[in-house]
Amino acid sequence: MFDPKIFFEAVRGTAREPGILGPTLSPNEVGGCNAIIAACEGWPISWAAYALATAYHETAGTMLPIKEYGSYNYFMQRYDPSGKKPAIARDLGNTTVGDGAKYAGRGYPQMTGRRNYAKASAELGIDLVANPDRAMEPEIAAQIMRFGMAQGWFTGVDLSDFLPMRGKALPPQFTKARRIINGVDKAQAIAAYASQFQDALWAAGWRP
């Protein structure tokens, strides 16, 4: 039986030996972790740990969804069919002028493009095409991360390609799992975070 109190004690740590989120926890950190833990219910422990680690890295430790950094003009030039990179816009499903800014990256791992917002809408039963800012809500962002990491939405590979279905993952396995989000960028650092979250989940009774 998973015990959230033990989990949060582990990630907080002590003043002398702070945990990954310690030595104090903000309401946002607790709320973000709870949203991710709820979304990952039933997952293998290594998968849940990697989701927490990914969110920790992508949000600079805040555990709150973020929007991709950039101005309206930046998004329009980069992602819009009227911009400088129409092939990227086409790949993202951005077909209408304005889509580049409207469907900029949001979430834990950031979801970008009309096509991905439509995919998440269909999976979650929430109209994110009409209301893309809802991807900034922790519970929705966590569900997007769950489906995206399990189904290979971000790079075409998924958690099952790298992490075990039962028992703990080893650091090299966590390192390889970065390929589901962003190649090998910061892969070893995120693997270290995942190992810490995995230990906290295990201490709190998360199984398998």
PDB file of C-alpha atoms in Angstrom:
ATOM      1  CA  MET A   1       0.000   0.000   0.000  1.00  0.00           C
ATOM      2  CA  PHE A   2       1.515   3.302  -1.098  1.00  0.00           C
ATOM      3  CA  ASP A   3       1.908   5.838   1.734  1.00  0.00           C
ATOM      4  CA  PRO A   4       2.228   9.448   0.445  1.00  0.00           C
ATOM      5  CA  LYS A   5       3.452  10.642   3.844  1.00  0.00           C
ATOM      6  CA  ILE A   6       6.503   8.391   3.655  1.00  0.00           C
ATOM      7  CA  PHE A   7       7.132   9.463   0.060  1.00  0.00           C
ATOM      8  CA  PHE A   8       7.131  13.140   0.957  1.00  0.00           C
ATOM      9  CA  GLU A   9       9.333  12.532   3.988  1.00  0.00           C
ATOM     10  CA  ALA A  10      11.833  10.854   1.690  1.00  0.00           C
ATOM     11  CA  VAL A  11      11.881  13.587  -0.968  1.00  0.00           C
ATOM     12  CA  ARG A  12      12.072  16.280   1.707  1.00  0.00           C
ATOM     13  CA  GLY A  13      14.868  14.687   3.728  1.00  0.00           C
ATOM     14  CA  THR A  14      16.329  16.649   6.618  1.00  0.00           C
ATOM     15  CA  ALA A  15      18.167  19.940   7.063  1.00  0.00           C
ATOM     16  CA  ARG A  16      21.421  17.997   7.291  1.00  0.00           C
ATOM     17  CA  GLU A  17      20.635  15.627   4.408  1.00  0.00           C
ATOM     18  CA  PRO A  18      18.028  17.234   2.123  1.00  0.00           C
ATOM     19  CA  GLY A  19      16.084  15.008  -0.246  1.00  0.00           C
ATOM     20  CA  ILE A  20      15.587  15.853  -3.891  1.00  0.00           C
ATOM     21  CA  LEU A  21      12.833  18.382  -3.037  1.00  0.00           C
ATOM     22  CA  GLY A  22      14.100  19.274   0.429  1.00  0.00           C
ATOM     23  CA  PRO A  23      14.702  20.368   3.009  1.00  0.00           C
ATOM     24  CA  THR A  24      11.297  22.083   2.793  1.00  0.00           C
ATOM     25  CA  LEU A  25       8.372  21.426   0.476  1.00  0.00           C
ATOM     26  CA  SER A  26       6.225  24.118  -1.098  1.00  0.00           C
ATOM     27  CA  PRO A  27       2.495  23.623  -1.687  1.00  0.00           C
ATOM     28  CA  ASN A  28       3.222  23.681  -5.438  1.00  0.00           C
ATOM     29  CA  GLU A  29       5.797  20.894  -5.132  1.00  0.00           C
ATOM     30  CA  VAL A  30       3.373  18.782  -3.122  1.00  0.00           C
ATOM     31  CA  GLY A  31       0.486  19.490  -5.493  1.00  0.00           C
ATOM     32  CA  GLY A  32       2.549  18.727  -8.578  1.00  0.00           C
ATOM     33  CA  CYS A  33       3.864  15.474  -7.142  1.00  0.00           C
ATOM     34  CA  ASN A  34       0.375  14.422  -6.104  1.00  0.00           C
ATOM     35  CA  ALA A  35      -0.963  15.097  -9.606  1.00  0.00           C
ATOM     36  CA  ILE A  36       1.802  13.016 -11.195  1.00  0.00           C
ATOM     37  CA  ILE A  37       1.487  10.202  -8.663  1.00  0.00           C
ATOM     38  CA  ALA A  38      -2.265  10.035  -9.281  1.00  0.00           C
ATOM     39  CA  ALA A  39      -1.753   9.985 -13.053  1.00  0.00           C
ATOM     40  CA  CYS A  40       0.825   7.188 -12.741  1.00  0.00           C
ATOM     41  CA  GLU A  41      -1.319   4.910 -10.566  1.00  0.00           C
ATOM     42  CA  GLY A  42      -0.783   1.295 -11.608  1.00  0.00           C
ATOM     43  CA  TRP A  43       2.489   1.972 -13.369  1.00  0.00           C
ATOM     44  CA  PRO A  44       5.753   0.111 -12.706  1.00  0.00           C
ATOM     45  CA  ILE A  45       7.826   1.913 -10.105  1.00  0.00           C
ATOM     46  CA  SER A  46      10.587   2.797 -12.560  1.00  0.00           C
ATOM     47  CA  TRP A  47       8.076   4.407 -14.913  1.00  0.00           C
ATOM     48  CA  ALA A  48       6.532   6.534 -12.160  1.00  0.00           C
ATOM     49  CA  ALA A  49       9.998   7.529 -10.950  1.00  0.00           C
ATOM     50  CA  TYR A  50      11.003   8.602 -14.440  1.00  0.00           C
ATOM     51  CA  ALA A  51       7.840  10.662 -14.860  1.00  0.00           C
ATOM     52  CA  LEU A  52       8.586  12.492 -11.606  1.00  0.00           C
ATOM     53  CA  ALA A  53      12.212  13.002 -12.633  1.00  0.00           C
ATOM     54  CA  THR A  54      11.217  14.326 -16.047  1.00  0.00           C
ATOM     55  CA  ALA A  55       8.815  16.823 -14.485  1.00  0.00           C
ATOM     56  CA  TYR A  56      11.460  17.832 -11.946  1.00  0.00           C
ATOM     57  CA  HIS A  57      13.970  18.539 -14.700  1.00  0.00           C
ATOM     58  CA  GLU A  58      11.638  20.214 -17.174  1.00  0.00           C
ATOM     59  CA  THR A  59      10.143  22.551 -14.548  1.00  0.00           C
ATOM     60  CA  ALA A  60      13.424  23.452 -12.794  1.00  0.00           C
ATOM     61  CA  GLY A  61      12.241  21.656  -9.671  1.00  0.00           C
ATOM     62  CA  THR A  62       8.941  23.519  -9.251  1.00  0.00           C
ATOM     63  CA  MET A  63       6.805  20.472 -10.211  1.00  0.00           C
ATOM     64  CA  LEU A  64       4.384  22.839 -11.940  1.00  0.00           C
ATOM     65  CA  PRO A  65       3.633  22.691 -15.680  1.00  0.00           C
ATOM     66  CA  ILE A  66       5.350  25.386 -17.685  1.00  0.00           C
ATOM     67  CA  LYS A  67       4.870  27.105 -21.017  1.00  0.00           C
ATOM     68  CA  GLU A  68       7.683  27.135 -23.535  1.00  0.00           C
ATOM     69  CA  TYR A  69       9.754  30.273 -23.207  1.00  0.00           C
ATOM     70  CA  GLY A  70       9.415  32.713 -26.075  1.00  0.00           C
ATOM     71  CA  SER A  71       7.483  35.647 -27.473  1.00  0.00           C
ATOM     72  CA  TYR A  72       4.447  35.575 -29.734  1.00  0.00           C
ATOM     73  CA  ASN A  73       6.670  36.449 -32.684  1.00  0.00           C
ATOM     74  CA  TYR A  74       9.110  33.667 -31.802  1.00  0.00           C
ATOM     75  CA  PHE A  75       6.355  31.054 -31.813  1.00  0.00           C
ATOM     76  CA  MET A  76       4.902  32.415 -35.040  1.00  0.00           C
ATOM     77  CA  GLN A  77       8.245  32.360 -36.813  1.00  0.00           C
ATOM     78  CA  ARG A  78       9.155  28.883 -35.546  1.00  0.00           C
ATOM     79  CA  TYR A  79       5.851  26.967 -35.573  1.00  0.00           C
ATOM     80  CA  ASP A  80       3.348  28.827 -37.756  1.00  0.00           C
ATOM     81  CA  PRO A  81       2.567  28.051 -41.409  1.00  0.00           C
ATOM     82  CA  SER A  82       3.171  31.741 -42.099  1.00  0.00           C
ATOM     83  CA  GLY A  83       6.578  31.655 -40.418  1.00  0.00           C
ATOM     84  CA  LYS A  84      10.126  30.807 -41.426  1.00  0.00           C
ATOM     85  CA  LYS A  85       9.782  27.042 -40.945  1.00  0.00           C
ATOM     86  CA  PRO A  86       6.615  25.872 -42.718  1.00  0.00           C
ATOM     87  CA  ALA A  87       7.844  22.262 -42.777  1.00  0.00           C
ATOM     88  CA  ILE A  88       7.987  22.206 -38.970  1.00  0.00           C
ATOM     89  CA  ALA A  89       4.518  23.786 -38.836  1.00  0.00           C
ATOM     90  CA  ARG A  90       3.204  21.104 -41.179  1.00  0.00           C
ATOM     91  CA  ASP A  91       4.750  18.306 -39.104  1.00  0.00           C
ATOM     92  CA  LEU A  92       3.068  19.737 -35.995  1.00  0.00           C
ATOM     93  CA  GLY A  93      -0.313  19.918 -37.722  1.00  0.00           C
ATOM     94  CA  ASN A  94      -0.342  23.719 -37.592  1.00  0.00           C
ATOM     95  CA  THR A  95      -2.398  24.604 -40.656  1.00  0.00           C
ATOM     96  CA  THR A  96      -4.060  27.899 -39.728  1.00  0.00           C
ATOM     97  CA  VAL A  97      -2.256  31.199 -39.292  1.00  0.00           C
ATOM     98  CA  GLY A  98      -1.972  31.736 -35.556  1.00  0.00           C
ATOM     99  CA  ASP A  99      -1.542  28.052 -34.702  1.00  0.00           C
ATOM    100  CA  GLY A 100       2.167  28.563 -34.063  1.00  0.00           C
ATOM    101  CA  ALA A 101       1.535  30.749 -31.031  1.00  0.00           C
ATOM    102  CA  LYS A 102      -1.718  29.108 -29.963  1.00  0.00           C
ATOM    103  CA  TYR A 103      -0.191  25.625 -29.766  1.00  0.00           C
ATOM    104  CA  ALA A 104       3.220  26.466 -28.327  1.00  0.00           C
ATOM    105  CA  GLY A 105       4.728  24.039 -25.829  1.00  0.00           C
ATOM    106  CA  ARG A 106       2.928  23.519 -22.531  1.00  0.00           C
ATOM    107  CA  GLY A 107       3.021  20.924 -19.779  1.00  0.00           C
ATOM    108  CA  TYR A 108       5.602  18.836 -17.974  1.00  0.00           C
ATOM    109  CA  PRO A 109       7.376  17.589 -21.051  1.00  0.00           C
ATOM    110  CA  GLN A 110       6.073  20.330 -23.295  1.00  0.00           C
ATOM    111  CA  MET A 111       3.427  19.356 -25.819  1.00  0.00           C
ATOM    112  CA  THR A 112       3.637  21.381 -29.048  1.00  0.00           C
ATOM    113  CA  GLY A 113       1.466  21.663 -32.148  1.00  0.00           C
ATOM    114  CA  ARG A 114      -2.209  21.396 -33.048  1.00  0.00           C
ATOM    115  CA  ARG A 115      -1.859  17.684 -33.910  1.00  0.00           C
ATOM    116  CA  ASN A 116      -0.579  16.811 -30.440  1.00  0.00           C
ATOM    117  CA  TYR A 117      -3.205  18.930 -28.699  1.00  0.00           C
ATOM    118  CA  ALA A 118      -5.859  17.124 -30.732  1.00  0.00           C
ATOM    119  CA  LYS A 119      -4.365  13.737 -29.833  1.00  0.00           C
ATOM    120  CA  ALA A 120      -4.361  14.598 -26.131  1.00  0.00           C
ATOM    121  CA  SER A 121      -7.921  15.910 -26.406  1.00  0.00           C
ATOM    122  CA  ALA A 122      -9.124  12.608 -27.822  1.00  0.00           C
ATOM    123  CA  GLU A 123      -7.290  10.573 -25.178  1.00  0.00           C
ATOM    124  CA  LEU A 124      -8.383  12.645 -22.185  1.00  0.00           C
ATOM    125  CA  GLY A 125     -11.849  13.687 -23.361  1.00  0.00           C
ATOM    126  CA  ILE A 126     -10.958  17.368 -22.851  1.00  0.00           C
ATOM    127  CA  ASP A 127     -11.030  19.951 -25.628  1.00  0.00           C
ATOM    128  CA  LEU A 128      -7.463  21.204 -25.543  1.00  0.00           C
ATOM    129  CA  VAL A 129      -7.679  22.368 -29.151  1.00  0.00           C
ATOM    130  CA  ALA A 130     -10.168  25.058 -28.152  1.00  0.00           C
ATOM    131  CA  ASN A 131      -8.586  25.571 -24.717  1.00  0.00           C
ATOM    132  CA  PRO A 132      -4.831  24.902 -24.998  1.00  0.00           C
ATOM    133  CA  ASP A 133      -4.023  26.665 -21.723  1.00  0.00           C
ATOM    134  CA  ARG A 134      -5.749  23.832 -19.868  1.00  0.00           C
ATOM    135  CA  ALA A 135      -2.583  21.827 -20.555  1.00  0.00           C
ATOM    136  CA  MET A 136      -1.055  23.997 -17.817  1.00  0.00           C
ATOM    137  CA  GLU A 137      -3.317  22.468 -15.159  1.00  0.00           C
ATOM    138  CA  PRO A 138      -1.229  19.971 -13.142  1.00  0.00           C
ATOM    139  CA  GLU A 139      -3.778  17.144 -13.281  1.00  0.00           C
ATOM    140  CA  ILE A 140      -4.210  17.495 -17.044  1.00  0.00           C
ATOM    141  CA  ALA A 141      -0.489  17.973 -17.694  1.00  0.00           C
ATOM    142  CA  ALA A 142       0.234  14.849 -15.661  1.00  0.00           C
ATOM    143  CA  GLN A 143      -2.248  12.803 -17.695  1.00  0.00           C
ATOM    144  CA  ILE A 144      -0.713  14.089 -20.926  1.00  0.00           C
ATOM    145  CA  MET A 145       2.693  13.043 -19.650  1.00  0.00           C
ATOM    146  CA  ARG A 146       1.379   9.604 -18.707  1.00  0.00           C
ATOM    147  CA  PHE A 147      -0.077   8.881 -22.131  1.00  0.00           C
ATOM    148  CA  GLY A 148       2.742  10.574 -24.002  1.00  0.00           C
ATOM    149  CA  MET A 149       5.511   8.678 -22.227  1.00  0.00           C
ATOM    150  CA  ALA A 150       3.687   5.335 -22.404  1.00  0.00           C
ATOM    151  CA  GLN A 151       2.608   5.666 -26.041  1.00  0.00           C
ATOM    152  CA  GLY A 152       5.643   7.369 -27.557  1.00  0.00           C
ATOM    153  CA  TRP A 153       4.006  10.687 -28.430  1.00  0.00           C
ATOM    154  CA  PHE A 154       7.156  12.778 -28.039  1.00  0.00           C
ATOM    155  CA  THR A 155       9.863  10.952 -30.015  1.00  0.00           C
ATOM    156  CA  GLY A 156       8.276   7.685 -31.169  1.00  0.00           C
ATOM    157  CA  VAL A 157       9.774   5.524 -28.403  1.00  0.00           C
ATOM    158  CA  ASP A 158       8.190   4.880 -25.024  1.00  0.00           C
ATOM    159  CA  LEU A 159       8.946   3.796 -21.469  1.00  0.00           C
ATOM    160  CA  SER A 160       8.559   0.101 -22.243  1.00  0.00           C
ATOM    161  CA  ASP A 161      11.520   0.358 -24.625  1.00  0.00           C
ATOM    162  CA  PHE A 162      13.910   1.170 -21.793  1.00  0.00           C
ATOM    163  CA  LEU A 163      12.506   0.495 -18.322  1.00  0.00           C
ATOM    164  CA  PRO A 164      11.412  -2.728 -16.583  1.00  0.00           C
ATOM    165  CA  MET A 165       7.804  -3.658 -15.911  1.00  0.00           C
ATOM    166  CA  ARG A 166       8.691  -4.967 -12.457  1.00  0.00           C
ATOM    167  CA  GLY A 167      11.269  -3.992  -9.864  1.00  0.00           C
ATOM    168  CA  LYS A 168      13.698  -1.105  -9.815  1.00  0.00           C
ATOM    169  CA  ALA A 169      15.532   0.273 -12.831  1.00  0.00           C
ATOM    170  CA  LEU A 170      19.290   0.788 -12.816  1.00  0.00           C
ATOM    171  CA  PRO A 171      20.890   4.184 -13.594  1.00  0.00           C
ATOM    172  CA  PRO A 172      21.962   3.128 -17.130  1.00  0.00           C
ATOM    173  CA  GLN A 173      18.350   2.209 -17.905  1.00  0.00           C
ATOM    174  CA  PHE A 174      17.136   5.583 -16.682  1.00  0.00           C
ATOM    175  CA  THR A 175      19.828   7.265 -18.763  1.00  0.00           C
ATOM    176  CA  LYS A 176      18.627   5.560 -21.948  1.00  0.00           C
ATOM    177  CA  ALA A 177      15.003   6.453 -21.147  1.00  0.00           C
ATOM    178  CA  ARG A 178      15.713  10.108 -21.912  1.00  0.00           C
ATOM    179  CA  ARG A 179      15.264   9.164 -25.565  1.00  0.00           C
ATOM    180  CA  ILE A 180      11.489   9.176 -25.063  1.00  0.00           C
ATOM    181  CA  ILE A 181      11.604  12.947 -24.488  1.00  0.00           C
ATOM    182  CA  ASN A 182      14.676  14.613 -25.934  1.00  0.00           C
ATOM    183  CA  GLY A 183      17.484  12.425 -27.219  1.00  0.00           C
ATOM    184  CA  VAL A 184      20.280  12.325 -24.660  1.00  0.00           C
ATOM    185  CA  ASP A 185      20.071  15.911 -23.404  1.00  0.00           C
ATOM    186  CA  LYS A 186      20.842  15.946 -19.634  1.00  0.00           C
ATOM    187  CA  ALA A 187      20.207  12.198 -19.613  1.00  0.00           C
ATOM    188  CA  GLN A 188      22.580  11.355 -16.763  1.00  0.00           C
ATOM    189  CA  ALA A 189      21.342  14.148 -14.500  1.00  0.00           C
ATOM    190  CA  ILE A 190      17.722  13.079 -15.014  1.00  0.00           C
ATOM    191  CA  ALA A 191      18.705   9.452 -14.365  1.00  0.00           C
ATOM    192  CA  ALA A 192      20.091  10.534 -10.983  1.00  0.00           C
ATOM    193  CA  TYR A 193      16.827  12.311 -10.164  1.00  0.00           C
ATOM    194  CA  ALA A 194      14.857   9.227 -11.212  1.00  0.00           C
ATOM    195  CA  SER A 195      16.915   7.006  -8.909  1.00  0.00           C
ATOM    196  CA  GLN A 196      16.107   9.298  -5.979  1.00  0.00           C
ATOM    197  CA  PHE A 197      12.406   9.366  -6.775  1.00  0.00           C
ATOM    198  CA  GLN A 198      12.438   5.595  -7.244  1.00  0.00           C
ATOM    199  CA  ASP A 199      13.959   5.105  -3.772  1.00  0.00           C
ATOM    200  CA  ALA A 200      11.297   7.397  -2.282  1.00  0.00           C
ATOM    201  CA  LEU A 201       8.484   5.540  -4.052  1.00  0.00           C
ATOM    202  CA  TRP A 202       9.897   2.193  -2.935  1.00  0.00           C
ATOM    203  CA  ALA A 203      10.201   3.340   0.678  1.00  0.00           C
ATOM    204  CA  ALA A 204       6.562   4.449   0.519  1.00  0.00           C
ATOM    205  CA  GLY A 205       5.404   1.031  -0.700  1.00  0.00           C
ATOM    206  CA  TRP A 206       4.965   1.570  -4.452  1.00  0.00           C
ATOM    207  CA  ARG A 207       4.864  -1.808  -6.179  1.00  0.00           C
ATOM    208  CA  PRO A 208       5.709  -3.420  -8.597  1.00  0.00           C
TER     209      PRO A 208
END
